[in-house]
Amino acid sequence: MNIRFYNGTILTLEDTTADENGCLTLLSGEVWVFDDTIGFVGNPATDKTVSKLHPQIKWDKEINLNGNLIMPGFKDAHTHSAMTFLRSYADDLPLDKWLNEKVFPMEAKLTDDKIYEYSKIAIKEYLTSGITANFDMYISPDPVIQASVDMGFRTVMTGGLNDFTQSVPEIEECYKKYNGYNDLISYELGFHAEYTCSEGLLRDLSALANKLHAPVFCHNSETQKEVVECVKRYGMTPTVYLDNIGMFNYGGGGYHCVHMTDSDINVFEKRGMSIVLNPASNLKLASGIAPVSLFMKKGINLALGTDGPASNNALDMFREMFLTTALAKYRENDASAVDANEVLKMATLGGAKAMGLRNCDTLSRGKKADLIVIDLSQPNMQPINNITKNLVYSGSKINVILTMINGNILYQV
Amino acid sequence: MNIRFYNGTILTLEDTTADENGCLTLLSGEVWVFDDTIGFVGNPATDKTVSKLHPQIKWDKEINLNGNLIMPGFKDAHTHSAMTFLRSYADDLPLDKWLNEKVFPMEAKLTDDKIYEYSKIAIKEYLTSGITANFDMYISPDPVIQASVDMGFRTVMTGGLNDFTQSVPEIEECYKKYNGYNDLISYELGFHAEYTCSEGLLRDLSALANKLHAPVFCHNSETQKEVVECVKRYGMTPTVYLDNIGMFNYGGGGYHCVHMTDSDINVFEKRGMSIVLNPASNLKLASGIAPVSLFMKKGINLALGTDGPASNNALDMFREMFLTTALAKYRENDASAVDANEVLKMATLGGAKAMGLRNCDTLSRGKKADLIVIDLSQPNMQPINNITKNLVYSGSKINVILTMINGNILYQV
């Protein structure tokens, strides 16, 4: 399929500098998609490489953007899609009741068929929020991946290995099976968290990471309790302990990272690791607020995630973006903390980097066509003082009018 | 116009108890609207008062709800509509730069025509978020009220009196002019805040309130600085000082109320006053998190507001609802704090009470028809484990498919 978007306002995110009004660089013009790939971005009339080609192209679809914004899709860098089954089923409860009376009994009843169907609900919601790829952790990868493949959604899968589910050989098998399996799917090594894995299991996974030269991802320092207990167990924080056993020799990342010491941050810096922030989940489960300004000062790659629908409960990157900047302002007692443009980069470029998706991060010729269209005529985008700040501060699912993944339009209003 | 909504799931909010799954009481059936008034709610086939009448009614419009939710509209109990002009114009700045370099120079250029147009943008956005009435504070009430009247929107206006703008006689004139002016409009006494008003001005307004037997509303204890300075000035916190000069003899309310002492809360309790929470604004401007659980324990009437688009920047009750419960959970370090159903009541019943809108708070026969329809088929509402919790935890503007005010459909997707 050859698809032409014209009359658009374009945020390529190739150039991430801001103009004098504090808006990230925008272009006017067209975006061409040939099959799964972006063929051209800009003004074809003034671009010598395509101006002659233009009249000869046979378009399958031409979409007038009417000045609306076209930009790279959001990357949801930490989620558990299948957990839609628990949405609004187990809220407003203390943690122990939530786990023992609601989550565990429900999860025990889940079949692969149900995991597949619940994952599909999540994917439908990602599309309404302009999310074009997710970094999904779940204990049963097969039905989750099948849902993504069947719906044309891009998923980076990671394991939820712990003492009760999955094993290191299973993780290795997934790694080999799912990397190269399908254009839309990749697989990264991962485990649930330090506190759900025995020392032997962690050392075995670390050995695998070193054998494969692969990065490793896990929940990390989500709660204070988790950190305190790890220090009791090993005399070290989770990050320092895991690095000590060689887990991060080839990088990786942490989900949440709310309660981090300077030594922890130094490990992330030294290993070139990513932190995936989950602000809504961390509030709702009373975990805390991550020190985002500090992470930025250290140059850590930051990404945003919704976490799963059992603990958020929405799969909405607009909510996460607003919270990331607003909570930083509250935490630092400084209304200028964590500029909205930085947050927009976390939700797109930062996520892509964390997820190893270097081929669909920006709107650039040759990249995979993972893009969204934002309706600027909605009242929440008016007046248009600053488009990129509007996205973060007042943007909503209501603004997403088209979501394309790998050149396919999967959602259009 | 006679309008019939049928095949609906109905949240009347007349009965605010929850079922065994923690969902507020719902009905199945129909809602009839005759001109500006709700004529019937329930199942007409089994209701003797209307079963014979039913076939004789000539409907101007019959709307199949397809099982979707019909409920009272949200009340945005604190906002400054006209400040859309500053949306995304002045963010990520320290407070002094924000005020002196951005807000003041821009505000000085505003004409009544512009205030009118910017208010209309806000009203359009309220409608997309299912907001059917606002409690609007602004220094130029006339163009704001004109925008509401022209668009059919319900507004409770209050003054932004301070040492530089408006005067007590002007406030009195507005009070007399706008109460009874139009079905959609009412007016409450108000002033900007203790720290922007001289003692003489506050005493004059208090005298007016006592003369009119009227409640008074103002920004109150939004920042720690404001409280500290008031204590320096008068030896009392703002609430205690204002109550001391008789300002709240006939009740009223406070916007924000982030930094409250026990004595302050006692004044609110004793006077039957309302607190309007503005969680998004309080984060973004680094003001703090209000002690909502404490207010609830004391039985204070609570309402939710977006605050103005210069400090939020969205006019979105879904955002405010999620933040109210999630921030309470974070603040109290308790995932069971401030149940979502309580928050839903704040956004509807609590707002109506604070605003004196007793004729459009519930879906009941004889009440004004201020109602909304929520699309339950969107993926963020699936699966339907609990509809009222879904609204608070994963609801979004994308779910609002119809907004009716005073019997008129002002927004329909």
PDB file of C-alpha atoms in Angstrom, chain B residues 153-304:
ATOM      1  CA  PHE B 153     -24.069  26.281  29.323  1.00  0.00           C
ATOM      2  CA  ARG B 154     -24.854  26.416  33.056  1.00  0.00           C
ATOM      3  CA  THR B 155     -22.598  28.730  35.055  1.00  0.00           C
ATOM      4  CA  VAL B 156     -22.431  29.759  38.671  1.00  0.00           C
ATOM      5  CA  MET B 157     -20.337  32.929  38.558  1.00  0.00           C
ATOM      6  CA  THR B 158     -18.325  34.353  41.407  1.00  0.00           C
ATOM      7  CA  GLY B 159     -16.245  37.488  41.759  1.00  0.00           C
ATOM      8  CA  GLY B 160     -12.473  37.682  41.668  1.00  0.00           C
ATOM      9  CA  LEU B 161     -12.497  40.823  43.863  1.00  0.00           C
ATOM     10  CA  ASN B 162      -9.064  42.035  45.001  1.00  0.00           C
ATOM     11  CA  ASP B 163      -7.269  45.309  45.729  1.00  0.00           C
ATOM     12  CA  PHE B 164      -6.714  45.999  42.036  1.00  0.00           C
ATOM     13  CA  THR B 165      -9.899  44.849  40.306  1.00  0.00           C
ATOM     14  CA  GLN B 166     -13.611  44.958  41.026  1.00  0.00           C
ATOM     15  CA  SER B 167     -15.151  46.589  44.105  1.00  0.00           C
ATOM     16  CA  VAL B 168     -17.685  45.549  46.728  1.00  0.00           C
ATOM     17  CA  PRO B 169     -20.459  47.691  45.162  1.00  0.00           C
ATOM     18  CA  GLU B 170     -19.720  46.040  41.789  1.00  0.00           C
ATOM     19  CA  ILE B 171     -19.965  42.611  43.420  1.00  0.00           C
ATOM     20  CA  GLU B 172     -23.304  43.562  44.980  1.00  0.00           C
ATOM     21  CA  GLU B 173     -24.560  44.760  41.607  1.00  0.00           C
ATOM     22  CA  CYS B 174     -23.545  41.481  39.957  1.00  0.00           C
ATOM     23  CA  TYR B 175     -25.226  39.505  42.731  1.00  0.00           C
ATOM     24  CA  LYS B 176     -28.500  41.317  42.166  1.00  0.00           C
ATOM     25  CA  LYS B 177     -28.227  41.359  38.386  1.00  0.00           C
ATOM     26  CA  TYR B 178     -27.260  37.762  37.750  1.00  0.00           C
ATOM     27  CA  ASN B 179     -29.403  35.882  40.259  1.00  0.00           C
ATOM     28  CA  GLY B 180     -32.661  35.446  38.390  1.00  0.00           C
ATOM     29  CA  TYR B 181     -31.116  36.749  35.163  1.00  0.00           C
ATOM     30  CA  ASN B 182     -31.404  33.508  33.240  1.00  0.00           C
ATOM     31  CA  ASP B 183     -32.272  29.885  33.952  1.00  0.00           C
ATOM     32  CA  LEU B 184     -28.656  28.908  33.345  1.00  0.00           C
ATOM     33  CA  ILE B 185     -26.937  31.548  35.440  1.00  0.00           C
ATOM     34  CA  SER B 186     -26.529  32.229  39.131  1.00  0.00           C
ATOM     35  CA  TYR B 187     -24.058  34.335  41.086  1.00  0.00           C
ATOM     36  CA  GLU B 188     -22.309  33.820  44.413  1.00  0.00           C
ATOM     37  CA  LEU B 189     -20.272  36.281  46.453  1.00  0.00           C
ATOM     38  CA  GLY B 190     -16.565  35.757  46.132  1.00  0.00           C
ATOM     39  CA  PHE B 191     -13.136  37.326  46.282  1.00  0.00           C
ATOM     40  CA  HIS B 192      -9.769  36.273  44.945  1.00  0.00           C
ATOM     41  CA  ALA B 193      -7.915  35.423  48.174  1.00  0.00           C
ATOM     42  CA  GLU B 194      -6.944  36.817  51.558  1.00  0.00           C
ATOM     43  CA  TYR B 195      -3.460  37.751  50.351  1.00  0.00           C
ATOM     44  CA  THR B 196      -4.672  39.934  47.482  1.00  0.00           C
ATOM     45  CA  CYS B 197      -7.250  41.874  49.530  1.00  0.00           C
ATOM     46  CA  SER B 198      -6.694  44.574  52.147  1.00  0.00           C
ATOM     47  CA  GLU B 199      -8.354  44.217  55.511  1.00  0.00           C
ATOM     48  CA  GLY B 200     -10.817  47.006  54.704  1.00  0.00           C
ATOM     49  CA  LEU B 201     -11.923  45.345  51.494  1.00  0.00           C
ATOM     50  CA  LEU B 202     -12.458  42.008  53.227  1.00  0.00           C
ATOM     51  CA  ARG B 203     -14.491  43.663  56.009  1.00  0.00           C
ATOM     52  CA  ASP B 204     -16.650  45.448  53.435  1.00  0.00           C
ATOM     53  CA  LEU B 205     -17.347  42.187  51.615  1.00  0.00           C
ATOM     54  CA  SER B 206     -18.122  40.450  54.892  1.00  0.00           C
ATOM     55  CA  ALA B 207     -20.641  43.203  55.673  1.00  0.00           C
ATOM     56  CA  LEU B 208     -22.262  42.615  52.281  1.00  0.00           C
ATOM     57  CA  ALA B 209     -22.447  38.860  52.895  1.00  0.00           C
ATOM     58  CA  ASN B 210     -24.146  39.484  56.222  1.00  0.00           C
ATOM     59  CA  LYS B 211     -26.537  41.976  54.648  1.00  0.00           C
ATOM     60  CA  LEU B 212     -27.478  39.522  51.869  1.00  0.00           C
ATOM     61  CA  HIS B 213     -27.317  36.429  54.097  1.00  0.00           C
ATOM     62  CA  ALA B 214     -25.104  34.962  51.403  1.00  0.00           C
ATOM     63  CA  PRO B 215     -22.270  32.414  51.390  1.00  0.00           C
ATOM     64  CA  VAL B 216     -18.797  33.522  50.276  1.00  0.00           C
ATOM     65  CA  PHE B 217     -16.212  31.696  48.177  1.00  0.00           C
ATOM     66  CA  CYS B 218     -12.475  32.286  47.666  1.00  0.00           C
ATOM     67  CA  HIS B 219      -9.095  30.706  46.989  1.00  0.00           C
ATOM     68  CA  ASN B 220      -7.979  29.466  50.378  1.00  0.00           C
ATOM     69  CA  SER B 221      -4.711  28.005  51.689  1.00  0.00           C
ATOM     70  CA  GLU B 222      -3.541  27.010  48.223  1.00  0.00           C
ATOM     71  CA  THR B 223       0.141  27.442  49.159  1.00  0.00           C
ATOM     72  CA  GLN B 224       2.110  27.187  52.375  1.00  0.00           C
ATOM     73  CA  LYS B 225       3.500  30.689  51.753  1.00  0.00           C
ATOM     74  CA  GLU B 226       0.005  32.176  51.707  1.00  0.00           C
ATOM     75  CA  VAL B 227      -0.802  30.632  55.097  1.00  0.00           C
ATOM     76  CA  VAL B 228       2.500  31.690  56.692  1.00  0.00           C
ATOM     77  CA  GLU B 229       2.078  35.273  55.500  1.00  0.00           C
ATOM     78  CA  CYS B 230      -1.495  35.486  56.759  1.00  0.00           C
ATOM     79  CA  VAL B 231      -0.412  34.230  60.178  1.00  0.00           C
ATOM     80  CA  LYS B 232       2.299  36.926  60.191  1.00  0.00           C
ATOM     81  CA  ARG B 233      -0.249  39.566  59.204  1.00  0.00           C
ATOM     82  CA  TYR B 234      -3.162  38.677  61.457  1.00  0.00           C
ATOM     83  CA  GLY B 235      -1.868  36.038  63.869  1.00  0.00           C
ATOM     84  CA  MET B 236      -4.365  33.619  62.303  1.00  0.00           C
ATOM     85  CA  THR B 237      -4.628  31.283  59.324  1.00  0.00           C
ATOM     86  CA  PRO B 238      -6.717  32.567  56.379  1.00  0.00           C
ATOM     87  CA  THR B 239      -9.779  30.457  57.256  1.00  0.00           C
ATOM     88  CA  VAL B 240      -9.774  31.393  60.936  1.00  0.00           C
ATOM     89  CA  TYR B 241      -9.141  35.051  60.184  1.00  0.00           C
ATOM     90  CA  LEU B 242     -11.892  35.281  57.572  1.00  0.00           C
ATOM     91  CA  ASP B 243     -14.339  33.488  59.824  1.00  0.00           C
ATOM     92  CA  ASN B 244     -13.351  35.878  62.601  1.00  0.00           C
ATOM     93  CA  ILE B 245     -14.443  38.883  60.577  1.00  0.00           C
ATOM     94  CA  GLY B 246     -17.799  37.227  59.877  1.00  0.00           C
ATOM     95  CA  MET B 247     -17.087  36.307  56.250  1.00  0.00           C
ATOM     96  CA  PHE B 248     -18.553  32.814  56.563  1.00  0.00           C
ATOM     97  CA  ASN B 249     -21.562  33.521  58.802  1.00  0.00           C
ATOM     98  CA  TYR B 250     -23.732  32.223  55.971  1.00  0.00           C
ATOM     99  CA  GLY B 251     -21.326  29.553  54.820  1.00  0.00           C
ATOM    100  CA  GLY B 252     -19.556  29.373  51.487  1.00  0.00           C
ATOM    101  CA  GLY B 253     -16.435  27.519  50.513  1.00  0.00           C
ATOM    102  CA  GLY B 254     -12.764  27.424  49.703  1.00  0.00           C
ATOM    103  CA  TYR B 255     -10.914  26.552  46.501  1.00  0.00           C
ATOM    104  CA  HIS B 256      -7.771  24.381  46.831  1.00  0.00           C
ATOM    105  CA  CYS B 257      -7.507  24.119  50.680  1.00  0.00           C
ATOM    106  CA  VAL B 258      -4.179  22.296  50.470  1.00  0.00           C
ATOM    107  CA  HIS B 259      -2.576  23.552  53.682  1.00  0.00           C
ATOM    108  CA  MET B 260      -5.271  23.321  56.361  1.00  0.00           C
ATOM    109  CA  THR B 261      -4.993  23.205  60.145  1.00  0.00           C
ATOM    110  CA  ASP B 262      -7.459  21.418  62.416  1.00  0.00           C
ATOM    111  CA  SER B 263      -8.905  24.830  63.356  1.00  0.00           C
ATOM    112  CA  ASP B 264      -9.471  25.582  59.659  1.00  0.00           C
ATOM    113  CA  ILE B 265     -11.275  22.300  59.134  1.00  0.00           C
ATOM    114  CA  ASN B 266     -13.386  22.984  62.208  1.00  0.00           C
ATOM    115  CA  VAL B 267     -14.530  26.283  60.698  1.00  0.00           C
ATOM    116  CA  PHE B 268     -15.569  24.507  57.504  1.00  0.00           C
ATOM    117  CA  GLU B 269     -17.405  21.896  59.561  1.00  0.00           C
ATOM    118  CA  LYS B 270     -19.140  24.418  61.835  1.00  0.00           C
ATOM    119  CA  ARG B 271     -20.238  26.655  58.949  1.00  0.00           C
ATOM    120  CA  GLY B 272     -21.314  23.808  56.648  1.00  0.00           C
ATOM    121  CA  MET B 273     -18.850  25.019  54.034  1.00  0.00           C
ATOM    122  CA  SER B 274     -17.566  23.193  50.948  1.00  0.00           C
ATOM    123  CA  ILE B 275     -14.020  22.468  49.906  1.00  0.00           C
ATOM    124  CA  VAL B 276     -13.293  22.395  46.183  1.00  0.00           C
ATOM    125  CA  LEU B 277     -10.260  20.208  45.408  1.00  0.00           C
ATOM    126  CA  ASN B 278      -8.013  21.044  42.432  1.00  0.00           C
ATOM    127  CA  PRO B 279      -5.468  18.242  42.397  1.00  0.00           C
ATOM    128  CA  ALA B 280      -3.970  18.722  38.908  1.00  0.00           C
ATOM    129  CA  SER B 281      -3.363  22.425  39.393  1.00  0.00           C
ATOM    130  CA  ASN B 282      -1.887  21.866  42.852  1.00  0.00           C
ATOM    131  CA  LEU B 283       0.658  19.430  41.417  1.00  0.00           C
ATOM    132  CA  LYS B 284       1.590  21.470  38.380  1.00  0.00           C
ATOM    133  CA  LEU B 285       2.116  24.653  40.402  1.00  0.00           C
ATOM    134  CA  ALA B 286       3.939  22.665  43.107  1.00  0.00           C
ATOM    135  CA  SER B 287       1.416  23.723  45.772  1.00  0.00           C
ATOM    136  CA  GLY B 288       0.924  20.348  47.444  1.00  0.00           C
ATOM    137  CA  ILE B 289      -1.658  17.606  48.034  1.00  0.00           C
ATOM    138  CA  ALA B 290      -4.782  18.315  50.100  1.00  0.00           C
ATOM    139  CA  PRO B 291      -5.619  16.011  53.068  1.00  0.00           C
ATOM    140  CA  VAL B 292      -8.773  14.593  51.492  1.00  0.00           C
ATOM    141  CA  SER B 293      -9.206  11.644  53.887  1.00  0.00           C
ATOM    142  CA  LEU B 294      -9.218  14.059  56.808  1.00  0.00           C
ATOM    143  CA  PHE B 295     -11.851  16.261  55.161  1.00  0.00           C
ATOM    144  CA  MET B 296     -13.996  13.188  54.552  1.00  0.00           C
ATOM    145  CA  LYS B 297     -13.659  12.037  58.139  1.00  0.00           C
ATOM    146  CA  LYS B 298     -14.989  15.417  59.244  1.00  0.00           C
ATOM    147  CA  GLY B 299     -17.939  15.162  56.864  1.00  0.00           C
ATOM    148  CA  ILE B 300     -17.009  18.299  54.892  1.00  0.00           C
ATOM    149  CA  ASN B 301     -18.814  18.580  51.550  1.00  0.00           C
ATOM    150  CA  LEU B 302     -16.181  18.005  48.862  1.00  0.00           C
ATOM    151  CA  ALA B 303     -16.269  19.049  45.213  1.00  0.00           C
ATOM    152  CA  LEU B 304     -13.778  18.886  42.344  1.00  0.00           C
TER     153      LEU B 304
END
